Structures are given as structure tokens and as C-alpha cells.
Amino acid sequence: MSAITEVRLRRVYDSRGKETVEATVRTEDGGVGVVGAPSGASTGAHEVKAFPTGGVATVLSGVAGPLVKRLIGLDAAHQAGFDAALHEHDGTPEFSRIGGNTATALSVACASARAVEAGVPLWKVLKRPEVDGRSFPAIVGNCLNGGRHAVGGPEIQEFIAFSSASSPEDSVRAAFAVHHEIGEALHRQLPTHALGRGDEGGWVAPIGNFVALQILADACASVRDRLRVPVYPGLDLAASEFYRDGMYRYREKAVDAEGQVALVAEMVDRFSLRYVEDPFAEEDFHSFAALTRAVGGKTLVVGDDLYTTSRARVERGAAEKSSNAVLIKVNQVGTLTDTLATVDFSRAHHMETIASHRSGDLPQGWLAHLAVGAGSAGIKCGLLGGERVAKLNELLSVAAATGAD
Ligand code: 2PG
Ligand code: MG
């Protein structure tokens, strides 16, 4: 028994300067976990509600008091019991009374307190039975931003370096090298333009999707040659964001679902993509399956808004063979127990998992522990910016501590 003696909630700010909730959980034997909840911008329709009506103010004024009372005295070593108490106290399917972000901060803080009390790294508390902690996730590193995460960039949300060396040190080094080379290429190609960075620290430039993809592919090829690390292009299209009335609306043309399957399959072949996230609107399990049939042997086809980390939606995806990978974001479902149920189901159905940050995030490293403990094929955490680097550095520290580097 690892009795919880103190729970606190307070207002903090994420990397976009938006309010969010930080939870502190303490246990009787010196365990302590302090965790802030991240927030998305391109959120899926089936995510739990991040905050109740009234936002963080409502959490702190109305929700916190009785919720904290309910959690004091629970056993931090019994994560499922703690998370069940969050659900029971909320009483709605989408955490609309306490907020999914409140639940997320508390759930992860509980696990973190347990890890500190037990004197073990967090990934061991989260570890799935098949995981030995000796293989590490690929880096899914956002280099160029568009869509909702940038102003004036391409429609596609994220142009990614998928870096999968056997050691995380090499993966991280190569992913940063791609980001740097893209910066140089943009300065060369657009010498008179002011360049910016998006919400996740990727470059933002006034270029189209195919130009961006070519710059990314060239940078990956150059880094592969120079560092001898397998780093290949990837995309998060976040396609729901530019899908309207049955069509995917690019600046230069609009295509229907069939056209989008053909377009993305062409991108996979032409640019050797190894990672393709949300290429279709969030209800289109069918087109996901068509793309997975066509290119699933050579690239990860990843569902984010499609699944929203919900086990029920991944069950449908497994039955329809919609994708070979599932994006995992704790605050899409609100608790670690729900998250790990989705991880376990995915593994049992031969779907890879990718542990992911949110576009609004905080300088904290627990995501690296989730990625290692879940045995994820990748960690998607951006590259530049303190809140992104914190996760990469934590991954390096986990790797160093296990002696695998
Ligand atoms: C995504 C994420 C993170 P957001 O779409 O995968 O990159 O963005 O947190 O805005 O949903
Ligand atoms: Mg996404």
C-alpha cells in the first residue's frame, strides 16, 4: 500500500501560453509526482473534453475541492483504482465535469509518485509485460510546420524526420541534423523571406506541400549519407483540418477520398515516406484501409484523430485493417489505465504504437517513459523548443541508465 496523503491542483501555462492544470500527488512514504497536462490544437472529435465549461478556473474553484478529498487515502500503487475513482467522480463518458486534462495530470502524477516512492524510473511502473526496456523508440521529429500549427505554411500540418537508429543517441542526432539542414535549405531558397517557427518548433515558410516534401526528403538523404543513420521523411497530414464537403482542399486543387488515397500513395513512393499520420478525415476508416493495403508494407500508417487513443475505435481499426499503427496521447482519453488498455490491444493486434506529445506542451519528460514502457515504435515529441527537447533529453537519460547506449 502506497497511501496518497496529498493532492494539489494549480494553474500553469503550456508552450502556447495557454492555461492548463498541474497536479501534485504525494504518498506517505515520500513519493511525489508533479505533472502538467498538455493541450492539442488539431484535436480529434472523439477526444475527451480537455476542460469543463469555464476552463481551468472551473477546475480550481468548483472541481478541485471534492475531487482531492476523494483521492486522498487511495493506493498510488493501484493505478487502475485511482483512475477508476477519476471516472466515478466525473460520472460522464468524456470527462466533461472534471476535464480530461485534469484527469491526465492526476493520473500521470499518481504513477510518477509511485515511481519515486519505489525508487524506480517511471517507465518501469508503466512497463508492459513484453517490454524489456532495451529497445528504444524511433524519433518522430517535426521539422516543418503547416496547417493549424503555423500561419502561412503548407496545408499539411507536419513534415517529419523519422529517425530509427538502434541507439536513441544516433536517432536524436540525426533528427536534429535534418531540422538544421532544412533551415539552411530554406534560407538558401528564400533569401529575402522572414522564416518562422510553428507551435512545435518546426520551420514555417511560404511554400507548398510538394516543395516542403522535397526539401525534407533532400535533407534526410543528406543526413543519411553523412551520419549513416536511417532517417526518412514522414508526414502528419492532420487531414480532417482541410477536409470539407467530401473533398480534401489543397490550395492548388481539391481531391475526393479516392484521389487522396492515390495522392498519398504517390508521396510514399516518390519520397520514401516511412511514417504517414492522419492522411484522411477522422471517420474514414475505409480510406485508411485502402492506403494500408497499398503501402502498409513500406510505411507506418498511423491513426491519430481516427482513433483518439480510444480502445473501442482501435478495435474497429483492427477489424477493418485501417492502419498498422496507433498514435497514443494520454489526454485524448484522460487516464493511464485507458491509455495502456489501448496500447495492449494494439500490440495484441499487431499494430505499432507511437507515444505522442501535444502541440501545446510543457517542459517535462514523462512521455519518454511512456514510450519506453509501452514498447512504442516511436516517440513523437517535436524537436526544437524546451518542451520538446525535455522529452528527447529524458529519453537519452533513460537509455543511458539502462546501459543500452
Ligand atoms: C497531432 C498533434 C501533435 P495537436 O496532430 O498529432 O503533433 O497536434 O496536439 O494539436 O493535436
Ligand atoms: Mg496528428
Short mmCIF file of C-alpha atoms and ligand atoms in Angstrom, two decimals:
data_model
loop_
_atom_site.label_atom_id
_atom_site.label_comp_id
_atom_site.label_asym_id
_atom_site.label_seq_id
_atom_site.Cartn_x
_atom_site.Cartn_y
_atom_site.Cartn_z
CA MET A 1 0.00 0.00 0.00
CA SER A 2 1.29 3.37 -1.01
CA ALA A 3 -1.29 5.71 0.53
CA ILE A 4 -1.83 9.10 -1.07
CA THR A 5 -1.52 11.82 1.56
CA GLU A 6 -1.70 14.99 -0.52
CA VAL A 7 -3.17 16.04 -3.87
CA ARG A 8 -2.98 19.56 -5.27
CA LEU A 9 -4.11 21.19 -8.50
CA ARG A 10 -2.90 24.54 -9.77
CA ARG A 11 -2.89 26.72 -12.88
CA VAL A 12 0.21 26.63 -15.10
CA TYR A 13 0.84 27.59 -18.74
CA ASP A 14 1.72 25.47 -21.76
CA SER A 15 4.13 26.29 -24.60
CA ARG A 16 1.45 28.33 -26.38
CA GLY A 17 0.94 30.42 -23.26
CA LYS A 18 -2.45 28.81 -22.67
CA GLU A 19 -3.73 27.91 -19.21
CA THR A 20 -3.63 24.28 -18.15
CA VAL A 21 -3.64 22.25 -14.96
CA GLU A 22 -0.70 20.87 -12.99
CA ALA A 23 -1.27 18.11 -10.44
CA THR A 24 0.89 17.20 -7.46
CA VAL A 25 0.42 13.83 -5.78
CA ARG A 26 2.30 12.82 -2.62
CA THR A 27 2.39 9.47 -0.86
CA GLU A 28 3.08 8.59 2.77
CA ASP A 29 6.50 7.11 2.05
CA GLY A 30 7.95 10.10 0.25
CA GLY A 31 6.58 9.60 -3.26
CA VAL A 32 5.88 12.75 -5.22
CA GLY A 33 4.71 13.36 -8.78
CA VAL A 34 4.21 16.77 -10.38
CA VAL A 35 2.69 16.74 -13.87
CA GLY A 36 1.11 19.36 -16.13
CA ALA A 37 -1.39 18.39 -18.83
CA PRO A 38 -0.58 19.24 -22.47
CA SER A 39 -3.21 20.54 -24.92
CA GLY A 40 -3.87 19.99 -28.62
CA ALA A 41 -4.88 22.44 -31.35
CA SER A 42 -5.91 19.98 -34.06
CA THR A 43 -7.99 17.92 -31.66
CA GLY A 44 -9.97 14.85 -32.74
CA ALA A 45 -13.76 14.91 -32.45
CA HIS A 46 -13.71 11.82 -30.22
CA GLU A 47 -11.22 13.06 -27.63
CA VAL A 48 -12.48 13.53 -24.09
CA LYS A 49 -13.22 17.14 -23.18
CA ALA A 50 -10.00 18.87 -22.07
CA PHE A 51 -11.71 21.12 -19.51
CA PRO A 52 -15.19 21.62 -18.12
CA THR A 53 -17.15 24.71 -19.21
CA GLY A 54 -15.29 27.68 -17.74
CA GLY A 55 -11.88 26.05 -18.24
CA VAL A 56 -9.11 25.96 -15.66
CA ALA A 57 -10.97 28.45 -13.44
CA THR A 58 -13.84 25.98 -13.03
CA VAL A 59 -11.42 23.18 -12.21
CA LEU A 60 -9.75 25.21 -9.48
CA SER A 61 -12.87 26.76 -7.99
CA GLY A 62 -15.53 24.07 -8.19
CA VAL A 63 -13.97 20.74 -9.13
CA ALA A 64 -10.72 20.55 -7.17
CA GLY A 65 -12.02 20.51 -3.57
CA PRO A 66 -14.29 17.44 -3.64
CA LEU A 67 -12.08 15.63 -6.18
CA VAL A 68 -8.99 15.98 -4.00
CA LYS A 69 -10.94 14.69 -0.99
CA ARG A 70 -11.96 11.66 -2.99
CA LEU A 71 -8.37 10.80 -3.95
CA ILE A 72 -6.68 11.20 -0.55
CA GLY A 73 -6.09 7.81 1.05
CA LEU A 74 -6.19 5.85 -2.23
CA ASP A 75 -3.32 3.50 -3.05
CA ALA A 76 -0.91 5.06 -5.59
CA ALA A 77 0.37 1.56 -6.41
CA HIS A 78 -3.09 0.65 -7.67
CA GLN A 79 -3.27 2.82 -10.80
CA ALA A 80 -6.46 1.19 -12.05
CA GLY A 81 -8.23 2.03 -8.77
CA PHE A 82 -7.00 5.62 -8.85
CA ASP A 83 -8.12 6.06 -12.47
CA ALA A 84 -11.48 4.41 -11.75
CA ALA A 85 -12.02 6.97 -8.97
CA LEU A 86 -11.42 9.76 -11.52
CA HIS A 87 -14.05 8.25 -13.81
CA GLU A 88 -16.55 7.67 -11.00
CA HIS A 89 -16.12 11.14 -9.60
CA ASP A 90 -16.60 12.67 -13.05
CA GLY A 91 -19.53 10.46 -13.99
CA THR A 92 -19.57 11.32 -17.72
CA PRO A 93 -18.12 9.33 -20.64
CA GLU A 94 -15.97 12.26 -21.84
CA PHE A 95 -14.71 13.74 -18.55
CA SER A 96 -16.84 16.81 -19.08
CA ARG A 97 -17.18 17.59 -15.34
CA ILE A 98 -13.55 17.41 -14.18
CA GLY A 99 -11.87 17.73 -17.63
CA GLY A 100 -9.68 15.16 -19.38
CA ASN A 101 -6.65 17.35 -18.78
CA THR A 102 -7.30 17.39 -15.02
CA ALA A 103 -7.61 13.60 -15.12
CA THR A 104 -4.43 13.28 -17.20
CA ALA A 105 -2.34 15.42 -14.87
CA LEU A 106 -3.60 13.48 -11.83
CA SER A 107 -3.24 10.05 -13.41
CA VAL A 108 0.35 10.59 -14.56
CA ALA A 109 1.25 12.35 -11.27
CA CYS A 110 -0.02 9.29 -9.39
CA ALA A 111 2.21 6.94 -11.42
CA SER A 112 5.14 9.32 -11.02
CA ALA A 113 4.68 9.47 -7.24
CA ARG A 114 4.59 5.69 -7.15
CA ALA A 115 7.85 5.53 -9.14
CA VAL A 116 9.60 7.97 -6.81
CA GLU A 117 8.39 6.09 -3.74
CA ALA A 118 9.56 2.76 -5.16
CA GLY A 119 12.89 4.30 -6.28
CA VAL A 120 12.45 3.12 -9.87
CA PRO A 121 12.23 5.05 -13.15
CA LEU A 122 8.68 5.80 -14.28
CA TRP A 123 8.95 3.60 -17.37
CA LYS A 124 9.23 0.54 -15.09
CA VAL A 125 5.94 1.44 -13.42
CA LEU A 126 4.29 1.76 -16.85
CA LYS A 127 6.08 -1.24 -18.40
CA ARG A 128 4.03 -3.76 -20.38
CA PRO A 129 4.88 -7.44 -19.74
CA GLU A 130 6.61 -7.95 -23.13
CA VAL A 131 8.87 -4.91 -22.78
CA ASP A 132 12.45 -5.28 -21.54
CA GLY A 133 13.47 -1.61 -21.80
CA ARG A 134 16.38 -2.47 -24.12
CA SER A 135 14.90 -1.31 -27.38
CA PHE A 136 14.10 2.33 -27.88
CA PRO A 137 11.58 4.22 -29.95
CA ALA A 138 12.40 5.94 -33.23
CA ILE A 139 12.32 9.73 -33.10
CA VAL A 140 9.31 11.18 -34.92
CA GLY A 141 10.66 14.72 -35.15
CA ASN A 142 8.65 17.59 -36.58
CA CYS A 143 10.85 19.75 -38.83
CA LEU A 144 8.48 21.90 -40.88
CA ASN A 145 5.06 23.10 -39.75
CA GLY A 146 1.84 23.88 -41.59
CA GLY A 147 -1.91 23.54 -41.01
CA ARG A 148 -3.20 24.62 -37.62
CA HIS A 149 0.27 24.79 -36.11
CA ALA A 150 1.56 27.56 -38.34
CA VAL A 151 0.49 30.73 -40.12
CA GLY A 152 1.31 30.97 -43.83
CA GLY A 153 2.72 27.44 -44.28
CA PRO A 154 1.54 24.43 -46.30
CA GLU A 155 -1.80 22.66 -45.62
CA ILE A 156 -0.05 19.54 -44.35
CA GLN A 157 0.48 20.00 -40.61
CA GLU A 158 3.83 18.30 -40.00
CA PHE A 159 6.84 17.37 -42.13
CA ILE A 160 8.70 14.85 -40.05
CA ALA A 161 12.14 13.25 -39.76
CA PHE A 162 11.55 9.59 -38.85
CA SER A 163 14.86 8.58 -37.33
CA SER A 164 15.25 4.96 -36.32
CA ALA A 165 18.85 4.13 -35.43
CA SER A 166 19.38 1.34 -32.93
CA SER A 167 20.59 3.83 -30.33
CA PRO A 168 18.46 6.83 -29.32
CA GLU A 169 21.62 8.98 -29.32
CA ASP A 170 22.07 8.43 -33.05
CA SER A 171 18.35 8.83 -33.73
CA VAL A 172 18.20 12.15 -31.90
CA ARG A 173 21.42 13.45 -33.50
CA ALA A 174 20.15 12.64 -36.99
CA ALA A 175 16.71 14.15 -36.40
CA PHE A 176 18.26 17.44 -35.24
CA ALA A 177 20.61 17.37 -38.23
CA VAL A 178 17.62 17.14 -40.59
CA HIS A 179 15.97 20.11 -38.85
CA HIS A 180 19.17 22.13 -39.20
CA GLU A 181 19.65 21.21 -42.87
CA ILE A 182 16.08 22.19 -43.66
CA GLY A 183 16.71 25.59 -42.05
CA GLU A 184 19.77 26.07 -44.27
CA ALA A 185 17.88 24.98 -47.40
CA LEU A 186 15.04 27.41 -46.67
CA HIS A 187 17.47 30.27 -46.12
CA ARG A 188 19.12 29.42 -49.46
CA GLN A 189 15.85 29.10 -51.38
CA LEU A 190 14.04 32.06 -49.81
CA PRO A 191 16.85 34.51 -49.02
CA THR A 192 14.59 37.56 -48.74
CA HIS A 193 11.78 35.96 -46.71
CA ALA A 194 11.44 36.10 -42.96
CA LEU A 195 11.22 32.49 -41.76
CA GLY A 196 9.36 31.50 -38.63
CA ARG A 197 8.76 28.51 -36.42
CA GLY A 198 5.44 26.86 -35.67
CA ASP A 199 3.86 25.69 -32.43
CA GLU A 200 6.10 22.62 -32.29
CA GLY A 201 9.33 24.35 -33.25
CA GLY A 202 9.35 23.26 -36.91
CA TRP A 203 10.19 25.80 -39.63
CA VAL A 204 7.38 27.79 -41.23
CA ALA A 205 7.86 29.09 -44.75
CA PRO A 206 5.54 30.25 -47.54
CA ILE A 207 5.95 27.08 -49.63
CA GLY A 208 3.60 24.39 -50.91
CA ASN A 209 3.31 20.78 -49.78
CA PHE A 210 5.42 19.25 -52.54
CA VAL A 211 8.22 21.79 -52.23
CA ALA A 212 8.28 21.20 -48.47
CA LEU A 213 8.35 17.45 -49.01
CA GLN A 214 11.24 17.72 -51.47
CA ILE A 215 13.26 19.87 -49.03
CA LEU A 216 12.57 17.35 -46.26
CA ALA A 217 13.48 14.36 -48.45
CA ASP A 218 16.73 16.01 -49.60
CA ALA A 219 17.70 16.85 -46.01
CA CYS A 220 17.00 13.26 -44.89
CA ALA A 221 19.06 11.84 -47.79
CA SER A 222 21.95 14.13 -46.99
CA VAL A 223 21.90 13.24 -43.26
CA ARG A 224 21.65 9.52 -44.09
CA ASP A 225 24.80 9.83 -46.20
CA ARG A 226 26.66 11.97 -43.71
CA LEU A 227 25.76 10.25 -40.41
CA ARG A 228 24.91 6.75 -41.68
CA VAL A 229 21.65 6.77 -39.72
CA PRO A 230 18.33 5.54 -41.17
CA VAL A 231 16.37 8.78 -41.20
CA TYR A 232 13.48 9.08 -43.67
CA PRO A 233 10.69 11.55 -44.36
CA GLY A 234 7.31 11.32 -42.65
CA LEU A 235 4.09 13.35 -42.55
CA ASP A 236 1.23 14.14 -40.21
CA LEU A 237 -1.34 15.42 -42.67
CA ALA A 238 -3.99 16.10 -39.98
CA ALA A 239 -6.29 15.82 -42.99
CA SER A 240 -9.53 16.46 -41.07
CA GLU A 241 -8.37 20.07 -40.88
CA PHE A 242 -8.59 20.62 -44.67
CA TYR A 243 -11.45 18.22 -45.44
CA ARG A 244 -14.76 19.89 -46.27
CA ASP A 245 -17.86 18.57 -48.04
CA GLY A 246 -16.27 15.32 -49.13
CA MET A 247 -13.10 16.88 -50.55
CA TYR A 248 -9.52 17.40 -49.40
CA ARG A 249 -8.92 21.05 -50.23
CA TYR A 250 -5.35 21.92 -51.14
CA ARG A 251 -4.56 25.43 -52.34
CA GLU A 252 -4.00 24.31 -55.91
CA LYS A 253 -6.66 21.56 -56.17
CA ALA A 254 -9.31 19.55 -54.34
CA VAL A 255 -9.42 15.75 -54.38
CA ASP A 256 -12.01 13.23 -53.18
CA ALA A 257 -11.18 10.30 -50.88
CA GLU A 258 -10.07 8.06 -53.75
CA GLY A 259 -7.89 10.84 -55.12
CA GLN A 260 -6.40 11.32 -51.67
CA VAL A 261 -5.50 7.61 -51.43
CA ALA A 262 -3.71 7.88 -54.79
CA LEU A 263 -2.00 11.17 -53.87
CA VAL A 264 -0.67 9.92 -50.53
CA ALA A 265 0.43 6.56 -52.01
CA GLU A 266 2.34 8.55 -54.65
CA MET A 267 4.01 10.63 -51.91
CA VAL A 268 5.02 7.44 -50.07
CA ASP A 269 6.65 6.01 -53.20
CA ARG A 270 8.21 9.17 -54.56
CA PHE A 271 9.67 10.42 -51.27
CA SER A 272 10.25 7.08 -49.46
CA LEU A 273 7.98 8.07 -46.58
CA ARG A 274 8.29 5.79 -43.55
CA TYR A 275 5.58 7.48 -41.48
CA VAL A 276 2.14 8.75 -42.57
CA GLU A 277 -0.25 10.02 -39.89
CA ASP A 278 -3.90 11.01 -40.41
CA PRO A 279 -3.89 11.06 -44.22
CA PHE A 280 -7.73 11.03 -44.19
CA ALA A 281 -10.61 12.60 -42.30
CA GLU A 282 -11.23 11.21 -38.85
CA GLU A 283 -14.23 8.99 -39.71
CA ASP A 284 -12.81 7.46 -42.89
CA PHE A 285 -11.69 4.00 -41.67
CA HIS A 286 -12.28 2.78 -45.23
CA SER A 287 -9.72 5.00 -46.99
CA PHE A 288 -7.20 4.31 -44.23
CA ALA A 289 -7.62 0.61 -45.02
CA ALA A 290 -7.17 1.22 -48.76
CA LEU A 291 -3.91 3.10 -48.15
CA THR A 292 -2.67 0.49 -45.65
CA ARG A 293 -3.31 -2.24 -48.25
CA ALA A 294 -1.39 -0.25 -50.84
CA VAL A 295 1.66 0.94 -48.87
CA GLY A 296 1.42 -0.58 -45.35
CA GLY A 297 4.34 -2.90 -46.18
CA LYS A 298 6.75 0.00 -46.52
CA THR A 299 5.50 2.73 -44.20
CA LEU A 300 3.74 3.18 -40.89
CA VAL A 301 0.16 4.30 -41.47
CA VAL A 302 -0.77 5.96 -38.19
CA GLY A 303 -4.21 6.86 -36.83
CA ASP A 304 -4.38 9.88 -34.52
CA ASP A 305 -7.70 11.75 -34.89
CA LEU A 306 -9.01 8.46 -36.34
CA TYR A 307 -8.58 6.64 -33.01
CA THR A 308 -8.09 9.36 -30.37
CA THR A 309 -6.38 6.65 -28.25
CA SER A 310 -9.79 5.07 -27.69
CA ARG A 311 -9.65 1.30 -27.43
CA ALA A 312 -13.13 0.98 -28.95
CA ARG A 313 -12.07 2.93 -32.04
CA VAL A 314 -8.82 0.95 -32.36
CA GLU A 315 -10.92 -2.24 -32.18
CA ARG A 316 -12.78 -1.02 -35.24
CA GLY A 317 -9.50 -0.11 -36.96
CA ALA A 318 -8.10 -3.59 -36.25
CA ALA A 319 -11.22 -5.28 -37.60
CA GLU A 320 -11.16 -3.18 -40.79
CA LYS A 321 -7.32 -3.28 -41.09
CA SER A 322 -7.35 0.50 -41.27
CA SER A 323 -3.78 1.10 -40.18
CA ASN A 324 -0.66 -0.62 -38.91
CA ALA A 325 -0.02 1.92 -36.15
CA VAL A 326 -1.83 3.89 -33.46
CA LEU A 327 -0.89 7.30 -32.05
CA ILE A 328 -1.06 7.38 -28.25
CA LYS A 329 -1.92 10.60 -26.39
CA VAL A 330 -2.92 10.23 -22.75
CA ASN A 331 -5.10 13.33 -22.66
CA GLN A 332 -7.24 12.06 -25.54
CA VAL A 333 -8.68 9.54 -23.05
CA GLY A 334 -7.69 11.11 -19.72
CA THR A 335 -6.07 8.25 -17.78
CA LEU A 336 -3.04 5.98 -17.96
CA THR A 337 -5.23 2.93 -17.43
CA ASP A 338 -7.30 3.72 -20.54
CA THR A 339 -4.15 4.59 -22.47
CA LEU A 340 -2.39 1.34 -21.60
CA ALA A 341 -5.50 -0.68 -22.44
CA THR A 342 -5.27 0.79 -25.94
CA VAL A 343 -1.53 0.08 -26.07
CA ASP A 344 -2.10 -3.56 -25.06
CA PHE A 345 -4.93 -4.06 -27.51
CA SER A 346 -2.85 -2.55 -30.32
CA ARG A 347 0.11 -4.81 -29.61
CA ALA A 348 -2.12 -7.90 -29.42
CA HIS A 349 -3.42 -6.97 -32.91
CA HIS A 350 -0.01 -6.31 -34.42
CA MET A 351 -0.41 -2.56 -34.57
CA GLU A 352 2.58 -0.45 -33.54
CA THR A 353 2.14 2.41 -31.09
CA ILE A 354 3.66 5.90 -31.22
CA ALA A 355 3.68 7.83 -27.93
CA SER A 356 2.90 11.48 -28.64
CA HIS A 357 3.14 14.97 -27.19
CA ARG A 358 0.56 17.69 -27.92
CA SER A 359 1.23 20.86 -29.86
CA GLY A 360 0.81 22.81 -26.61
CA ASP A 361 3.11 21.04 -24.15
CA LEU A 362 5.30 21.56 -21.09
CA PRO A 363 8.99 21.07 -20.34
CA GLN A 364 8.61 17.66 -18.72
CA GLY A 365 9.87 14.23 -19.69
CA TRP A 366 7.27 11.63 -18.71
CA LEU A 367 6.35 10.95 -22.34
CA ALA A 368 9.77 9.33 -22.86
CA HIS A 369 8.96 6.90 -20.03
CA LEU A 370 5.58 6.12 -21.55
CA ALA A 371 7.19 5.43 -24.94
CA VAL A 372 9.79 3.07 -23.42
CA GLY A 373 7.36 1.38 -21.00
CA ALA A 374 4.77 0.86 -23.75
CA GLY A 375 7.41 -0.55 -26.09
CA SER A 376 6.37 2.06 -28.67
CA ALA A 377 7.87 2.05 -32.15
CA GLY A 378 8.26 5.81 -31.97
CA ILE A 379 8.15 8.87 -29.75
CA LYS A 380 6.55 11.88 -31.39
CA CYS A 381 7.70 14.90 -29.45
CA GLY A 382 8.89 17.53 -31.88
CA LEU A 383 12.49 18.68 -31.87
CA LEU A 384 13.08 22.32 -31.03
CA GLY A 385 11.80 24.24 -28.02
CA GLY A 386 12.39 23.48 -24.34
CA GLU A 387 9.18 21.45 -24.00
CA ARG A 388 10.25 19.21 -26.93
CA VAL A 389 13.93 18.90 -26.02
CA ALA A 390 12.96 17.94 -22.45
CA LYS A 391 11.41 14.72 -23.78
CA LEU A 392 14.36 13.87 -26.03
CA ASN A 393 16.85 14.50 -23.24
CA GLU A 394 14.77 12.35 -20.90
CA LEU A 395 14.83 9.54 -23.48
CA LEU A 396 18.62 9.81 -23.63
CA SER A 397 18.75 9.68 -19.86
CA VAL A 398 16.54 6.55 -19.74
CA ALA A 399 18.77 4.93 -22.37
CA ALA A 400 21.96 5.87 -20.51
CA ALA A 401 20.57 4.48 -17.25
CA THR A 402 19.74 1.11 -18.83
CA GLY A 403 23.25 0.92 -20.25
CA ALA A 404 21.97 0.37 -23.78
CA ASP A 405 23.87 3.26 -25.31
C1 2PG B 1 -1.02 15.90 -33.74
C2 2PG B 1 -0.63 16.77 -32.58
C3 2PG B 1 0.78 16.70 -32.11
P1 2PG B 1 -2.24 18.52 -31.60
O1 2PG B 1 -1.89 16.25 -34.54
O2 2PG B 1 -0.51 14.80 -33.83
O3 2PG B 1 1.73 16.83 -33.11
O4 2PG B 1 -1.13 18.05 -32.67
O5 2PG B 1 -1.66 18.33 -30.26
O6 2PG B 1 -2.52 19.95 -31.97
O7 2PG B 1 -3.43 17.63 -31.82
MG MG B 2 -1.73 14.09 -35.51
#
